[in-house]
Amino acid sequence: MKLLIVEDEPELAAGLESYLRGQHYVCELAATFDQAQEKMLLYEYDCILLDLTLPGGDGLTLLQELKRQRPAAGVIITSARSAVDDRIAGLHLGADDYLPKPFFLPELSARVAAIVRRRRFDGTNEVRVGELLVEVARRAATVAGQPLSLTRTEFDLLLLLLANQGRVISKGAIAEHLSGDAAEQFDTFETVYAHVKNLKRKLTEAGAPNYIRMVYGLGYRFDAEQG
């Protein structure tokens, strides 16, 4: 799962990134209005943590533009501006939550997880396809009751595919989702191919059908109907 942290205080941004990476999220940072605007409108995130007071502009303006172009985007406002009017304005513009600074990192993580569950998995902690069961919060997967041993990246890839069942996801979108900004450093998609291949192998060796299909020239699709 991929997050965008919009925060202009370097120490706080670094602390948020370090903690959330430890919670198995891929994190990207934006420290200014312009940086945030570019990332928010070009890329897709599972949740955006949005500060309101930014160099170059107001976070509420970013939120308004984001919701105009991507109404389904998940957003938590994290701001020292705790006035009731600001909270009301942010929620009316489409923010999912408002967490005034200072806040506890475990609480932030729990709120992020709640938004990801609600937006990606209809609010449930469990996703079942045939004999495959994925427990989102525990980051665990089983096939016919037997644990599936996946790396962090393989589990993130499985969640991405499950959240987009029936849709073709391009190799570029997969690379960007799994690696964030680091994806731009790769000239090929060999890493994506390797992760997909390993995930497919582990699923089929555990007895699951061949759910993950390559769509030639486009990308990959999780197809629960074909197995």
mmCIF file of N, CA, C and O in Angstrom, residues 18-53:
data_model
loop_
_atom_site.group_PDB
_atom_site.id
_atom_site.type_symbol
_atom_site.label_atom_id
_atom_site.label_comp_id
_atom_site.label_asym_id
_atom_site.label_seq_id
_atom_site.Cartn_x
_atom_site.Cartn_y
_atom_site.Cartn_z
ATOM 1 N N SER A 18 9.572 7.099 8.451
ATOM 2 C CA SER A 18 10.242 5.973 9.092
ATOM 3 C C SER A 18 9.236 5.053 9.782
ATOM 4 O O SER A 18 9.301 3.823 9.634
ATOM 5 N N TYR A 19 8.300 5.647 10.509
ATOM 6 C CA TYR A 19 7.321 4.832 11.234
ATOM 7 C C TYR A 19 6.416 4.072 10.275
ATOM 8 O O TYR A 19 6.177 2.863 10.444
ATOM 9 N N LEU A 20 5.893 4.755 9.269
ATOM 10 C CA LEU A 20 4.940 4.117 8.366
ATOM 11 C C LEU A 20 5.601 3.082 7.465
ATOM 12 O O LEU A 20 4.982 2.080 7.102
ATOM 13 N N ARG A 21 6.863 3.299 7.110
ATOM 14 C CA ARG A 21 7.582 2.248 6.384
ATOM 15 C C ARG A 21 7.709 1.001 7.260
ATOM 16 O O ARG A 21 7.651 -0.129 6.763
ATOM 17 N N GLY A 22 7.881 1.220 8.561
ATOM 18 C CA GLY A 22 7.926 0.092 9.486
ATOM 19 C C GLY A 22 6.604 -0.635 9.597
ATOM 20 O O GLY A 22 6.558 -1.790 10.036
ATOM 21 N N GLN A 23 5.523 0.027 9.184
ATOM 22 C CA GLN A 23 4.197 -0.583 9.147
ATOM 23 C C GLN A 23 3.887 -1.155 7.757
ATOM 24 O O GLN A 23 2.733 -1.413 7.435
ATOM 25 N N HIS A 24 4.919 -1.291 6.934
ATOM 26 C CA HIS A 24 4.841 -1.942 5.618
ATOM 27 C C HIS A 24 4.182 -1.075 4.541
ATOM 28 O O HIS A 24 3.659 -1.609 3.560
ATOM 29 N N TYR A 25 4.234 0.238 4.689
ATOM 30 C CA TYR A 25 3.732 1.121 3.638
ATOM 31 C C TYR A 25 4.904 1.638 2.792
ATOM 32 O O TYR A 25 5.994 1.895 3.304
ATOM 33 N N VAL A 26 4.659 1.805 1.510
ATOM 34 C CA VAL A 26 5.585 2.525 0.634
ATOM 35 C C VAL A 26 5.229 4.000 0.765
ATOM 36 O O VAL A 26 4.063 4.381 0.611
ATOM 37 N N CYS A 27 6.206 4.824 1.068
ATOM 38 C CA CYS A 27 5.933 6.239 1.348
ATOM 39 C C CYS A 27 6.669 7.157 0.373
ATOM 40 O O CYS A 27 7.833 6.919 0.039
ATOM 41 N N GLU A 28 5.983 8.204 -0.051
ATOM 42 C CA GLU A 28 6.592 9.291 -0.806
ATOM 43 C C GLU A 28 6.353 10.592 -0.049
ATOM 44 O O GLU A 28 5.368 10.716 0.695
ATOM 45 N N LEU A 29 7.261 11.550 -0.252
ATOM 46 C CA LEU A 29 7.202 12.809 0.483
ATOM 47 C C LEU A 29 7.012 13.984 -0.462
ATOM 48 O O LEU A 29 7.510 13.979 -1.591
ATOM 49 N N ALA A 30 6.298 14.995 0.025
ATOM 50 C CA ALA A 30 6.185 16.280 -0.673
ATOM 51 C C ALA A 30 6.233 17.364 0.388
ATOM 52 O O ALA A 30 5.484 17.309 1.375
ATOM 53 N N ALA A 31 7.108 18.360 0.199
ATOM 54 C CA ALA A 31 7.320 19.373 1.232
ATOM 55 C C ALA A 31 6.733 20.730 0.870
ATOM 56 O O ALA A 31 6.691 21.620 1.723
ATOM 57 N N THR A 32 6.308 20.914 -0.371
ATOM 58 C CA THR A 32 5.763 22.196 -0.803
ATOM 59 C C THR A 32 4.432 21.993 -1.520
ATOM 60 O O THR A 32 4.081 20.875 -1.902
ATOM 61 N N PHE A 33 3.725 23.089 -1.710
ATOM 62 C CA PHE A 33 2.447 23.047 -2.427
ATOM 63 C C PHE A 33 2.643 22.479 -3.832
ATOM 64 O O PHE A 33 1.891 21.599 -4.266
ATOM 65 N N ASP A 34 3.654 22.967 -4.541
ATOM 66 C CA ASP A 34 3.873 22.532 -5.922
ATOM 67 C C ASP A 34 4.252 21.059 -6.005
ATOM 68 O O ASP A 34 3.771 20.333 -6.889
ATOM 69 N N GLN A 35 5.124 20.593 -5.094
ATOM 70 C CA GLN A 35 5.506 19.181 -5.092
ATOM 71 C C GLN A 35 4.290 18.290 -4.835
ATOM 72 O O GLN A 35 4.086 17.279 -5.506
ATOM 73 N N ALA A 36 3.484 18.686 -3.863
ATOM 74 C CA ALA A 36 2.300 17.909 -3.520
ATOM 75 C C ALA A 36 1.307 17.887 -4.670
ATOM 76 O O ALA A 36 0.734 16.840 -4.995
ATOM 77 N N GLN A 37 1.114 19.025 -5.296
ATOM 78 C CA GLN A 37 0.158 19.106 -6.410
ATOM 79 C C GLN A 37 0.579 18.179 -7.547
ATOM 80 O O GLN A 37 -0.251 17.447 -8.108
ATOM 81 N N GLU A 38 1.862 18.189 -7.879
ATOM 82 C CA GLU A 38 2.350 17.334 -8.967
ATOM 83 C C GLU A 38 2.130 15.857 -8.653
ATOM 84 O O GLU A 38 1.613 15.100 -9.478
ATOM 85 N N LYS A 39 2.504 15.426 -7.434
ATOM 86 C CA LYS A 39 2.382 14.015 -7.077
ATOM 87 C C LYS A 39 0.918 13.586 -6.955
ATOM 88 O O LYS A 39 0.525 12.523 -7.439
ATOM 89 N N MET A 40 0.106 14.415 -6.325
ATOM 90 C CA MET A 40 -1.287 14.051 -6.076
ATOM 91 C C MET A 40 -2.081 13.886 -7.360
ATOM 92 O O MET A 40 -2.988 13.051 -7.437
ATOM 93 N N LEU A 41 -1.747 14.679 -8.360
ATOM 94 C CA LEU A 41 -2.520 14.647 -9.591
ATOM 95 C C LEU A 41 -1.944 13.686 -10.634
ATOM 96 O O LEU A 41 -2.644 13.290 -11.566
ATOM 97 N N LEU A 42 -0.667 13.308 -10.477
ATOM 98 C CA LEU A 42 -0.048 12.391 -11.434
ATOM 99 C C LEU A 42 -0.138 10.940 -11.012
ATOM 100 O O LEU A 42 -0.265 10.040 -11.850
ATOM 101 N N TYR A 43 -0.072 10.680 -9.701
ATOM 102 C CA TYR A 43 0.035 9.319 -9.213
ATOM 103 C C TYR A 43 -1.143 8.968 -8.302
ATOM 104 O O TYR A 43 -1.804 9.840 -7.749
ATOM 105 N N GLU A 44 -1.339 7.679 -8.130
ATOM 106 C CA GLU A 44 -2.427 7.195 -7.282
ATOM 107 C C GLU A 44 -1.864 6.673 -5.969
ATOM 108 O O GLU A 44 -0.853 5.964 -5.954
ATOM 109 N N TYR A 45 -2.517 7.031 -4.872
ATOM 110 C CA TYR A 45 -2.087 6.615 -3.542
ATOM 111 C C TYR A 45 -3.249 5.971 -2.803
ATOM 112 O O TYR A 45 -4.406 6.323 -3.022
ATOM 113 N N ASP A 46 -2.922 5.049 -1.898
ATOM 114 C CA ASP A 46 -3.959 4.445 -1.077
ATOM 115 C C ASP A 46 -4.462 5.421 -0.027
ATOM 116 O O ASP A 46 -5.612 5.356 0.388
ATOM 117 N N CYS A 47 -3.594 6.319 0.410
ATOM 118 C CA CYS A 47 -4.005 7.364 1.355
ATOM 119 C C CYS A 47 -3.005 8.509 1.278
ATOM 120 O O CYS A 47 -1.812 8.285 1.082
ATOM 121 N N ILE A 48 -3.506 9.735 1.423
ATOM 122 C CA ILE A 48 -2.658 10.929 1.426
ATOM 123 C C ILE A 48 -2.767 11.598 2.788
ATOM 124 O O ILE A 48 -3.870 11.846 3.282
ATOM 125 N N LEU A 49 -1.618 11.858 3.413
ATOM 126 C CA LEU A 49 -1.569 12.609 4.668
ATOM 127 C C LEU A 49 -1.247 14.052 4.314
ATOM 128 O O LEU A 49 -0.164 14.344 3.812
ATOM 129 N N LEU A 50 -2.188 14.935 4.554
ATOM 130 C CA LEU A 50 -2.114 16.289 4.010
ATOM 131 C C LEU A 50 -2.029 17.343 5.107
ATOM 132 O O LEU A 50 -2.979 17.546 5.879
ATOM 133 N N ASP A 51 -0.891 18.026 5.170
ATOM 134 C CA ASP A 51 -0.766 19.206 6.024
ATOM 135 C C ASP A 51 -1.437 20.377 5.302
ATOM 136 O O ASP A 51 -1.448 20.428 4.068
ATOM 137 N N LEU A 52 -1.965 21.332 6.061
ATOM 138 C CA LEU A 52 -2.673 22.445 5.433
ATOM 139 C C LEU A 52 -1.792 23.652 5.175
ATOM 140 O O LEU A 52 -2.007 24.394 4.216
ATOM 141 N N THR A 53 -0.793 23.877 6.034
ATOM 142 C CA THR A 53 0.059 25.052 5.897
ATOM 143 C C THR A 53 1.347 24.658 5.188
ATOM 144 O O THR A 53 2.229 24.024 5.764
#
